[in-house]
Amino acid sequence: MTIRMTRRSLLKAGAIATSSLPMWPALAQERRFDPKVEGWRTFEVTTTVDVADTRSACKVWLPVPDINTDYQQSLDSTWSGNANTAKLVVDATSGVRMLYAEFADNVGAPTVSLTSRVRTRNRAVDWSRTGAPAEDPALLRAYLQPTELIPLDGIVRKTA
């Protein structure tokens, strides 16, 4: 026995089948963004630099996490590798911490690894009660100043 179904009978059968299902919105669950400030989670972030094709001495600068707030904290950083000199330095102008590694020209395959531990936790702010935070104008001015590597004159000023 062969059953032959036409397109019209298939559409009718589909309409009858879906009409017996409950309404889709009733099946969907309400999703809410409701972060809870709970315990800390600790992470290790490792950055490895292998300098390729060196023919002379070289230097490497790697940024070191330096954020300490109510929801993110920098713990410690360690490094390893075959650098002749490696030390933690702080930029006098910006306060940025970096790992500075220097390799002599006789180092065959310069490599350095930086492992930083940070911890984080959720953050919750009820904007309806506090409103948007007001930033310190002096802090904003400081972050909007040009630097040697980020100039704000010439073509940048013309096209801004």
N, CA and C atoms as an extended XYZ file, in Angstrom:
480
Properties=species:S:1:pos:R:3:atomname:S:1:resname:S:1:resid:I:1 pbc="F F F"
N         0.837       -1.163        0.000 N   MET     1
C         0.000        0.000        0.000 CA  MET     1
C         0.895        1.244        0.000 C   MET     1
N         0.690        2.156       -0.882 N   THR     2
C         1.482        3.367       -1.016 CA  THR     2
C         0.632        4.566       -0.632 C   THR     2
N         1.183        5.388        0.225 N   ILE     3
C         0.480        6.606        0.620 CA  ILE     3
C         1.138        7.741       -0.126 C   ILE     3
N         0.337        8.496       -0.796 N   ARG     4
C         0.855        9.596       -1.581 CA  ARG     4
C         0.394       10.897       -0.940 C   ARG     4
N         1.356       11.773       -0.662 N   MET     5
C         1.020       13.017        0.014 CA  MET     5
C         1.354       14.173       -0.913 C   MET     5
N         0.412       15.036       -1.057 N   THR     6
C         0.652       16.226       -1.858 CA  THR     6
C         1.137       17.343       -0.948 C   THR     6
N         1.636       18.391       -1.547 N   ARG     7
C         2.127       19.530       -0.768 CA  ARG     7
C         0.995       20.122        0.069 C   ARG     7
N        -0.201       20.209       -0.517 N   ARG     8
C        -1.340       20.781        0.192 CA  ARG     8
C        -1.707       19.964        1.422 C   ARG     8
N        -1.715       18.647        1.294 N   SER     9
C        -2.070       17.805        2.445 CA  SER     9
C        -0.971       17.843        3.506 C   SER     9
N         0.293       18.011        3.097 N   LEU    10
C         1.384       18.138        4.055 CA  LEU    10
C         1.237       19.435        4.867 C   LEU    10
N         0.920       20.544        4.192 N   LEU    11
C         0.734       21.813        4.895 CA  LEU    11
C        -0.454       21.748        5.848 C   LEU    11
N        -1.541       21.094        5.441 N   LYS    12
C        -2.709       20.957        6.324 CA  LYS    12
C        -2.336       20.150        7.562 C   LYS    12
N        -1.594       19.073        7.384 N   ALA    13
C        -1.199       18.231        8.515 CA  ALA    13
C        -0.293       19.004        9.464 C   ALA    13
N         0.611       19.813        8.914 N   GLY    14
C         1.490       20.631        9.754 CA  GLY    14
C         0.718       21.660       10.540 C   GLY    14
N        -0.282       22.290        9.902 N   ALA    15
C        -1.095       23.297       10.594 CA  ALA    15
C        -1.893       22.672       11.720 C   ALA    15
N        -2.420       21.503       11.500 N   ILE    16
C        -3.199       20.820       12.545 CA  ILE    16
C        -2.290       20.426       13.706 C   ILE    16
N        -1.081       19.934       13.385 N   ALA    17
C        -0.155       19.506       14.440 CA  ALA    17
C         0.305       20.681       15.288 C   ALA    17
N         0.613       21.812       14.669 N   THR    18
C         1.098       22.952       15.455 CA  THR    18
C        -0.012       23.647       16.210 C   THR    18
N        -1.246       23.533       15.769 N   SER    19
C        -2.336       24.179       16.501 CA  SER    19
C        -2.611       23.486       17.822 C   SER    19
N        -2.193       22.243       17.953 N   SER    20
C        -2.420       21.532       19.211 CA  SER    20
C        -1.301       21.770       20.228 C   SER    20
N        -0.210       22.432       19.804 N   LEU    21
C         0.887       22.723       20.734 CA  LEU    21
C         0.545       23.935       21.590 C   LEU    21
N         1.085       24.012       22.807 N   PRO    22
C         0.850       25.205       23.632 CA  PRO    22
C         1.524       26.427       23.012 C   PRO    22
N         1.166       27.575       23.462 N   MET    23
C         1.726       28.815       22.941 CA  MET    23
C         3.223       28.871       23.244 C   MET    23
N         4.055       29.320       22.289 N   TRP    24
C         5.504       29.378       22.450 CA  TRP    24
C         5.937       30.295       23.582 C   TRP    24
N         5.375       31.491       23.748 N   PRO    25
C         5.840       32.344       24.851 CA  PRO    25
C         5.672       31.684       26.215 C   PRO    25
N         4.683       30.823       26.338 N   ALA    26
C         4.489       30.144       27.618 CA  ALA    26
C         5.633       29.175       27.897 C   ALA    26
N         6.268       28.658       26.846 N   LEU    27
C         7.380       27.726       27.027 CA  LEU    27
C         8.686       28.442       27.374 C   LEU    27
N         8.829       29.667       26.926 N   ALA    28
C        10.074       30.399       27.169 CA  ALA    28
C        10.166       30.829       28.622 C   ALA    28
N        11.344       30.691       29.186 N   GLN    29
C        11.556       31.128       30.559 CA  GLN    29
C        12.063       32.560       30.561 C   GLN    29
N        11.686       33.303       31.562 N   GLU    30
C        12.162       34.673       31.674 CA  GLU    30
C        13.645       34.664       32.000 C   GLU    30
N        14.429       35.484       31.275 N   ARG    31
C        15.854       35.601       31.530 CA  ARG    31
C        16.114       36.944       32.165 C   ARG    31
N        16.868       36.931       33.245 N   ARG    32
C        17.174       38.163       33.954 CA  ARG    32
C        18.675       38.273       34.148 C   ARG    32
N        19.177       39.485       33.999 N   PHE    33
C        20.578       39.766       34.306 CA  PHE    33
C        20.623       40.186       35.766 C   PHE    33
N        21.148       39.324       36.596 N   ASP    34
C        21.144       39.590       38.029 CA  ASP    34
C        22.438       39.053       38.648 C   ASP    34
N        23.572       39.723       38.391 N   PRO    35
C        24.837       39.221       38.939 CA  PRO    35
C        24.867       39.309       40.461 C   PRO    35
N        25.463       38.331       41.058 N   LYS    36
C        25.616       38.296       42.512 CA  LYS    36
C        27.084       38.497       42.832 C   LYS    36
N        27.367       39.392       43.778 N   VAL    37
C        28.740       39.595       44.216 CA  VAL    37
C        29.043       38.484       45.216 C   VAL    37
N        29.850       37.538       44.764 N   GLU    38
C        30.161       36.376       45.605 CA  GLU    38
C        31.668       36.222       45.712 C   GLU    38
N        32.142       35.007       45.805 N   GLY    39
C        33.557       34.729       46.017 CA  GLY    39
C        34.445       35.083       44.837 C   GLY    39
N        35.725       35.077       45.113 N   TRP    40
C        36.744       35.414       44.110 CA  TRP    40
C        37.099       34.185       43.289 C   TRP    40
N        37.440       34.412       42.004 N   ARG    41
C        37.977       33.367       41.134 CA  ARG    41
C        39.377       33.805       40.731 C   ARG    41
N        40.342       32.900       40.797 N   THR    42
C        41.730       33.227       40.488 CA  THR    42
C        42.114       32.630       39.136 C   THR    42
N        42.828       33.435       38.336 N   PHE    43
C        43.272       33.010       37.013 CA  PHE    43
C        44.767       33.240       36.884 C   PHE    43
N        45.408       32.399       36.088 N   GLU    44
C        46.805       32.601       35.704 CA  GLU    44
C        46.835       32.900       34.224 C   GLU    44
N        47.466       34.007       33.863 N   VAL    45
C        47.594       34.407       32.466 CA  VAL    45
C        49.075       34.339       32.105 C   VAL    45
N        49.392       33.534       31.107 N   THR    46
C        50.794       33.372       30.701 CA  THR    46
C        50.992       33.915       29.297 C   THR    46
N        51.988       34.774       29.163 N   THR    47
C        52.378       35.321       27.864 CA  THR    47
C        53.805       34.862       27.592 C   THR    47
N        54.008       34.218       26.451 N   THR    48
C        55.337       33.746       26.062 CA  THR    48
C        55.743       34.439       24.772 C   THR    48
N        56.952       34.982       24.773 N   VAL    49
C        57.480       35.642       23.585 CA  VAL    49
C        58.729       34.880       23.149 C   VAL    49
N        58.700       34.415       21.896 N   ASP    50
C        59.860       33.801       21.258 CA  ASP    50
C        60.275       34.743       20.137 C   ASP    50
N        61.440       35.354       20.272 N   VAL    51
C        61.911       36.311       19.276 CA  VAL    51
C        62.529       35.520       18.127 C   VAL    51
N        62.005       35.738       16.927 N   ALA    52
C        62.475       34.998       15.753 CA  ALA    52
C        63.480       35.827       14.961 C   ALA    52
N        64.399       35.150       14.330 N   ASP    53
C        65.344       35.776       13.401 CA  ASP    53
C        66.119       36.937       14.015 C   ASP    53
N        66.716       36.712       15.156 N   THR    54
C        67.518       37.780       15.751 CA  THR    54
C        68.935       37.715       15.206 C   THR    54
N        69.471       38.857       14.904 N   ARG    55
C        70.855       38.940       14.430 CA  ARG    55
C        71.690       39.822       15.349 C   ARG    55
N        71.024       40.396       16.346 N   SER    56
C        71.730       41.263       17.292 CA  SER    56
C        70.974       41.240       18.618 C   SER    56
N        71.429       42.034       19.549 N   ALA    57
C        70.763       42.108       20.848 CA  ALA    57
C        69.339       42.621       20.669 C   ALA    57
N        68.458       42.242       21.578 N   CYS    58
C        67.073       42.713       21.488 CA  CYS    58
C        66.500       42.924       22.890 C   CYS    58
N        65.398       43.668       22.933 N   LYS    59
C        64.711       43.976       24.184 CA  LYS    59
C        63.235       43.657       24.022 C   LYS    59
N        62.619       43.218       25.112 N   VAL    60
C        61.189       42.893       25.108 CA  VAL    60
C        60.556       43.572       26.309 C   VAL    60
N        59.393       44.206       26.081 N   TRP    61
C        58.595       44.788       27.162 CA  TRP    61
C        57.243       44.091       27.152 C   TRP    61
N        56.838       43.559       28.281 N   LEU    62
C        55.539       42.899       28.411 CA  LEU    62
C        54.731       43.596       29.500 C   LEU    62
N        53.479       43.956       29.222 N   PRO    63
C        52.661       44.612       30.249 CA  PRO    63
C        52.338       43.648       31.392 C   PRO    63
N        52.328       44.187       32.587 N   VAL    64
C        52.016       43.412       33.789 CA  VAL    64
C        50.687       43.941       34.343 C   VAL    64
N        49.735       43.065       34.659 N   PRO    65
C        48.453       43.538       35.194 CA  PRO    65
C        48.666       44.380       36.453 C   PRO    65
N        47.935       45.476       36.538 N   ASP    66
C        48.081       46.379       37.678 CA  ASP    66
C        46.745       47.059       37.980 C   ASP    66
N        45.718       46.254       38.175 N   ILE    67
C        44.388       46.780       38.484 CA  ILE    67
C        43.982       46.246       39.850 C   ILE    67
N        43.613       47.146       40.728 N   ASN    68
C        43.149       46.745       42.050 CA  ASN    68
C        41.878       47.516       42.378 C   ASN    68
N        40.753       46.822       42.204 N   THR    69
C        39.445       47.411       42.475 CA  THR    69
C        38.653       46.458       43.362 C   THR    69
N        37.392       46.774       43.582 N   ASP    70
C        36.537       45.910       44.395 CA  ASP    70
C        36.200       44.590       43.701 C   ASP    70
N        36.420       44.508       42.396 N   TYR    71
C        36.024       43.325       41.648 CA  TYR    71
C        37.154       42.701       40.824 C   TYR    71
N        38.336       43.305       40.793 N   GLN    72
C        39.480       42.722       40.095 CA  GLN    72
C        40.753       43.127       40.813 C   GLN    72
N        41.625       42.139       41.058 N   GLN    73
C        42.867       42.422       41.765 CA  GLN    73
C        44.030       41.672       41.123 C   GLN    73
N        45.152       42.379       40.984 N   SER    74
C        46.379       41.764       40.488 CA  SER    74
C        47.114       41.164       41.678 C   SER    74
N        47.524       39.911       41.550 N   LEU    75
C        48.206       39.261       42.669 CA  LEU    75
C        49.716       39.324       42.489 C   LEU    75
N        50.287       38.372       41.777 N   ASP    76
C        51.740       38.377       41.599 CA  ASP    76
C        52.083       37.981       40.169 C   ASP    76
N        53.300       38.278       39.785 N   SER    77
C        53.786       37.930       38.447 CA  SER    77
C        55.177       37.319       38.574 C   SER    77
N        55.408       36.265       37.808 N   THR    78
C        56.723       35.620       37.767 CA  THR    78
C        57.132       35.488       36.302 C   THR    78
N        58.420       35.378       36.066 N   TRP    79
C        58.897       35.236       34.700 CA  TRP    79
C        60.037       34.249       34.654 C   TRP    79
N        60.241       33.710       33.448 N   SER    80
C        61.346       32.788       33.201 CA  SER    80
C        61.780       32.971       31.753 C   SER    80
N        62.932       32.461       31.433 N   GLY    81
C        63.446       32.562       30.073 CA  GLY    81
C        64.956       32.683       30.080 C   GLY    81
N        65.520       32.975       28.912 N   ASN    82
C        66.967       33.034       28.792 CA  ASN    82
C        67.472       34.466       28.585 C   ASN    82
N        66.774       35.440       29.143 N   ALA    83
C        67.212       36.837       29.048 CA  ALA    83
C        68.440       37.054       29.922 C   ALA    83
N        69.338       37.935       29.467 N   ASN    84
C        70.497       38.294       30.286 CA  ASN    84
C        70.065       39.156       31.466 C   ASN    84
N        69.063       40.003       31.236 N   THR    85
C        68.517       40.869       32.276 CA  THR    85
C        67.003       40.825       32.175 C   THR    85
N        66.333       40.667       33.298 N   ALA    86
C        64.865       40.721       33.341 CA  ALA    86
C        64.470       41.352       34.665 C   ALA    86
N        63.654       42.395       34.595 N   LYS    87
C        63.219       43.060       35.826 CA  LYS    87
C        61.888       43.748       35.599 C   LYS    87
N        61.199       43.970       36.694 N   LEU    88
C        59.929       44.683       36.669 CA  LEU    88
C        60.217       46.179       36.723 C   LEU    88
N        59.687       46.941       35.758 N   VAL    89
C        59.909       48.387       35.708 CA  VAL    89
C        58.558       49.097       35.682 C   VAL    89
N        58.573       50.369       36.089 N   VAL    90
C        57.365       51.197       36.088 CA  VAL    90
C        57.649       52.457       35.276 C   VAL    90
N        56.774       52.759       34.320 N   ASP    91
C        56.918       53.977       33.526 CA  ASP    91
C        56.618       55.173       34.422 C   ASP    91
N        57.556       56.122       34.464 N   ALA    92
C        57.421       57.270       35.366 CA  ALA    92
C        56.242       58.160       34.999 C   ALA    92
N        55.930       58.284       33.709 N   THR    93
C        54.854       59.173       33.278 CA  THR    93
C        53.472       58.589       33.510 C   THR    93
N        53.274       57.344       33.075 N   SER    94
C        51.930       56.748       33.131 CA  SER    94
C        51.713       55.821       34.313 C   SER    94
N        52.781       55.354       34.941 N   GLY    95
C        52.639       54.407       36.049 CA  GLY    95
C        52.411       52.980       35.604 C   GLY    95
N        52.535       52.716       34.310 N   VAL    96
C        52.322       51.370       33.774 CA  VAL    96
C        53.479       50.465       34.184 C   VAL    96
N        53.125       49.269       34.670 N   ARG    97
C        54.144       48.281       35.050 CA  ARG    97
C        54.424       47.362       33.867 C   ARG    97
N        55.709       47.041       33.689 N   MET    98
C        56.124       46.177       32.581 CA  MET    98
C        57.247       45.264       33.029 C   MET    98
N        57.340       44.127       32.369 N   LEU    99
C        58.511       43.276       32.506 CA  LEU    99
C        59.452       43.675       31.380 C   LEU    99
N        60.659       44.061       31.748 N   TYR   100
C        61.680       44.443       30.774 CA  TYR   100
C        62.699       43.311       30.716 C   TYR   100
N        62.896       42.748       29.526 N   ALA   101
C        63.865       41.667       29.332 CA  ALA   101
C        64.823       42.068       28.220 C   ALA   101
N        66.100       41.864       28.469 N   GLU   102
C        67.124       42.230       27.491 CA  GLU   102
C        67.950       40.987       27.170 C   GLU   102
N        68.175       40.777       25.865 N   PHE   103
C        68.911       39.620       25.392 CA  PHE   103
C        70.178       40.084       24.678 C   PHE   103
N        71.295       39.447       24.974 N   ALA   104
C        72.556       39.763       24.292 CA  ALA   104
C        72.525       39.179       22.884 C   ALA   104
N        73.456       39.626       22.034 N   ASP   105
C        73.463       39.145       20.652 CA  ASP   105
C        73.897       37.689       20.532 C   ASP   105
N        74.470       37.113       21.587 N   ASN   106
C        74.898       35.716       21.514 CA  ASN   106
C        73.811       34.730       21.950 C   ASN   106
N        72.624       35.227       22.344 N   VAL   107
C        71.520       34.330       22.719 CA  VAL   107
C        70.882       33.819       21.434 C   VAL   107
N        70.893       32.489       21.256 N   GLY   108
C        70.427       31.896       20.005 CA  GLY   108
C        68.941       32.053       19.739 C   GLY   108
N        68.115       31.716       20.691 N   ALA   109
C        66.660       31.803       20.514 CA  ALA   109
C        66.078       32.519       21.730 C   ALA   109
N        66.037       33.845       21.705 N   PRO   110
C        65.531       34.589       22.864 CA  PRO   110
C        64.082       34.235       23.182 C   PRO   110
N        63.830       33.936       24.450 N   THR   111
C        62.472       33.612       24.881 CA  THR   111
C        62.263       34.087       26.311 C   THR   111
N        61.066       34.559       26.581 N   VAL   112
C        60.700       34.968       27.929 CA  VAL   112
C        59.217       34.651       28.128 C   VAL   112
N        58.883       34.151       29.315 N   SER   113
C        57.488       33.861       29.674 CA  SER   113
C        57.131       34.642       30.928 C   SER   113
N        55.988       35.289       30.894 N   LEU   114
C        55.474       36.046       32.031 CA  LEU   114
C        54.161       35.401       32.466 C   LEU   114
N        54.081       34.996       33.733 N   THR   115
C        52.856       34.425       34.281 CA  THR   115
C        52.345       35.352       35.370 C   THR   115
N        51.135       35.850       35.171 N   SER   116
C        50.524       36.770       36.131 CA  SER   116
C        49.267       36.130       36.706 C   SER   116
N        49.112       36.262       38.005 N   ARG   117
C        47.907       35.766       38.676 CA  ARG   117
C        47.013       36.963       38.988 C   ARG   117
N        45.737       36.839       38.624 N   VAL   118
C        44.743       37.867       38.924 CA  VAL   118
C        43.519       37.172       39.508 C   VAL   118
N        42.745       37.927       40.255 N   ARG   119
C        41.503       37.363       40.758 CA  ARG   119
C        40.369       38.343       40.471 C   ARG   119
N        39.206       37.772       40.176 N   THR   120
C        38.050       38.572       39.812 CA  THR   120
C        36.812       38.054       40.522 C   THR   120
N        35.808       38.893       40.581 N   ARG   121
C        34.495       38.470       41.060 CA  ARG   121
C        33.448       39.320       40.359 C   ARG   121
N        32.212       38.887       40.426 N   ASN   122
C        31.136       39.627       39.778 CA  ASN   122
C        30.994       41.003       40.394 C   ASN   122
N        30.410       41.872       39.619 N   ARG   123
C        30.175       43.243       40.065 CA  ARG   123
C        28.710       43.561       39.817 C   ARG   123
N        28.061       44.158       40.762 N   ALA   124
C        26.659       44.524       40.605 CA  ALA   124
C        26.466       45.970       41.025 C   ALA   124
N        25.872       46.755       40.139 N   VAL   125
C        25.577       48.159       40.423 CA  VAL   125
C        24.117       48.401       40.093 C   VAL   125
N        23.381       48.920       41.034 N   ASP   126
C        21.987       49.270       40.785 CA  ASP   126
C        21.961       50.703       40.271 C   ASP   126
N        21.944       50.860       38.930 N   TRP   127
C        22.006       52.182       38.317 CA  TRP   127
C        20.764       53.008       38.617 C   TRP   127
N        19.649       52.365       38.925 N   SER   128
C        18.439       53.131       39.210 CA  SER   128
C        18.567       53.906       40.517 C   SER   128
N        19.397       53.430       41.423 N   ARG   129
C        19.562       54.126       42.706 CA  ARG   129
C        20.761       55.067       42.718 C   ARG   129
N        21.807       54.707       42.012 N   THR   130
C        23.033       55.505       42.098 CA  THR   130
C        23.214       56.460       40.926 C   THR   130
N        22.643       56.151       39.787 N   GLY   131
C        22.874       56.962       38.602 CA  GLY   131
C        24.266       56.708       38.064 C   GLY   131
N        24.591       57.317       36.965 N   ALA   132
C        25.915       57.134       36.376 CA  ALA   132
C        26.962       57.817       37.241 C   ALA   132
N        28.084       57.159       37.480 N   PRO   133
C        29.118       57.778       38.314 CA  PRO   133
C        29.777       58.959       37.609 C   PRO   133
N        30.083       59.978       38.361 N   ALA   134
C        30.772       61.145       37.804 CA  ALA   134
C        32.272       60.917       37.924 C   ALA   134
N        32.964       61.034       36.803 N   GLU   135
C        34.415       60.835       36.799 CA  GLU   135
C        35.109       62.142       37.144 C   GLU   135
N        36.240       62.015       37.758 N   ASP   136
C        37.035       63.175       38.132 CA  ASP   136
C        37.538       63.873       36.863 C   ASP   136
N        37.231       65.173       36.650 N   PRO   137
C        37.669       65.875       35.428 CA  PRO   137
C        39.184       65.860       35.247 C   PRO   137
N        39.946       65.931       36.315 N   ALA   138
C        41.408       65.902       36.189 CA  ALA   138
C        41.876       64.547       35.648 C   ALA   138
N        41.232       63.485       36.092 N   LEU   139
C        41.585       62.148       35.611 CA  LEU   139
C        41.252       62.013       34.127 C   LEU   139
N        40.095       62.516       33.720 N   LEU   140
C        39.730       62.468       32.304 CA  LEU   140
C        40.714       63.256       31.455 C   LEU   140
N        41.104       64.455       31.904 N   ARG   141
C        42.076       65.261       31.158 CA  ARG   141
C        43.401       64.520       31.006 C   ARG   141
N        43.829       63.846       32.068 N   ALA   142
C        45.104       63.117       32.021 CA  ALA   142
C        45.064       62.005       30.972 C   ALA   142
N        43.953       61.302       30.867 N   TYR   143
C        43.856       60.200       29.904 CA  TYR   143
C        43.615       60.675       28.482 C   TYR   143
N        43.257       61.928       28.296 N   LEU   144
C        43.038       62.461       26.955 CA  LEU   144
C        44.241       63.229       26.414 C   LEU   144
N        45.344       63.210       27.117 N   GLN   145
C        46.559       63.888       26.675 CA  GLN   145
C        47.298       63.050       25.640 C   GLN   145
N        47.945       63.697       24.672 N   PRO   146
C        48.727       62.939       23.695 CA  PRO   146
C        49.980       62.354       24.346 C   PRO   146
N        50.501       61.318       23.719 N   THR   147
C        51.765       60.729       24.148 CA  THR   147
C        52.707       60.687       22.946 C   THR   147
N        53.908       60.233       23.176 N   GLU   148
C        54.874       60.126       22.087 CA  GLU   148
C        54.377       59.170       21.008 C   GLU   148
N        53.714       58.088       21.419 N   LEU   149
C        53.238       57.095       20.464 CA  LEU   149
C        51.796       57.331       20.024 C   LEU   149
N        51.079       58.213       20.704 N   ILE   150
C        49.700       58.543       20.336 CA  ILE   150
C        49.588       60.056       20.227 C   ILE   150
N        50.039       60.623       19.112 N   PRO   151
C        49.976       62.079       18.963 CA  PRO   151
C        48.540       62.517       18.646 C   PRO   151
N        48.231       63.747       19.000 N   LEU   152
C        46.899       64.290       18.724 CA  LEU   152
C        46.975       65.557       17.877 C   LEU   152
N        47.997       65.643       17.032 N   ASP   153
C        48.121       66.801       16.155 CA  ASP   153
C        48.161       66.319       14.709 C   ASP   153
N        48.433       67.216       13.776 N   GLY   154
C        48.564       66.846       12.374 CA  GLY   154
C        47.284       66.253       11.812 C   GLY   154
N        47.413       65.097       11.153 N   ILE   155
C        46.275       64.457       10.490 CA  ILE   155
C        45.205       64.047       11.501 C   ILE   155
N        45.612       63.692       12.702 N   VAL   156
C        44.634       63.310       13.738 CA  VAL   156
C        43.758       64.490       14.074 C   VAL   156
N        44.329       65.656       14.298 N   ARG   157
C        43.558       66.855       14.635 CA  ARG   157
C        42.659       67.261       13.467 C   ARG   157
N        43.175       67.161       12.220 N   LYS   158
C        42.397       67.572       11.054 CA  LYS   158
C        41.164       66.696       10.856 C   LYS   158
N        41.310       65.416       11.070 N   THR   159
C        40.212       64.484       10.776 CA  THR   159
C        39.307       64.218       11.962 C   THR   159
N        39.654       64.737       13.131 N   ALA   160
C        38.829       64.483       14.327 CA  ALA   160
C        37.549       65.293       14.282 C   ALA   160
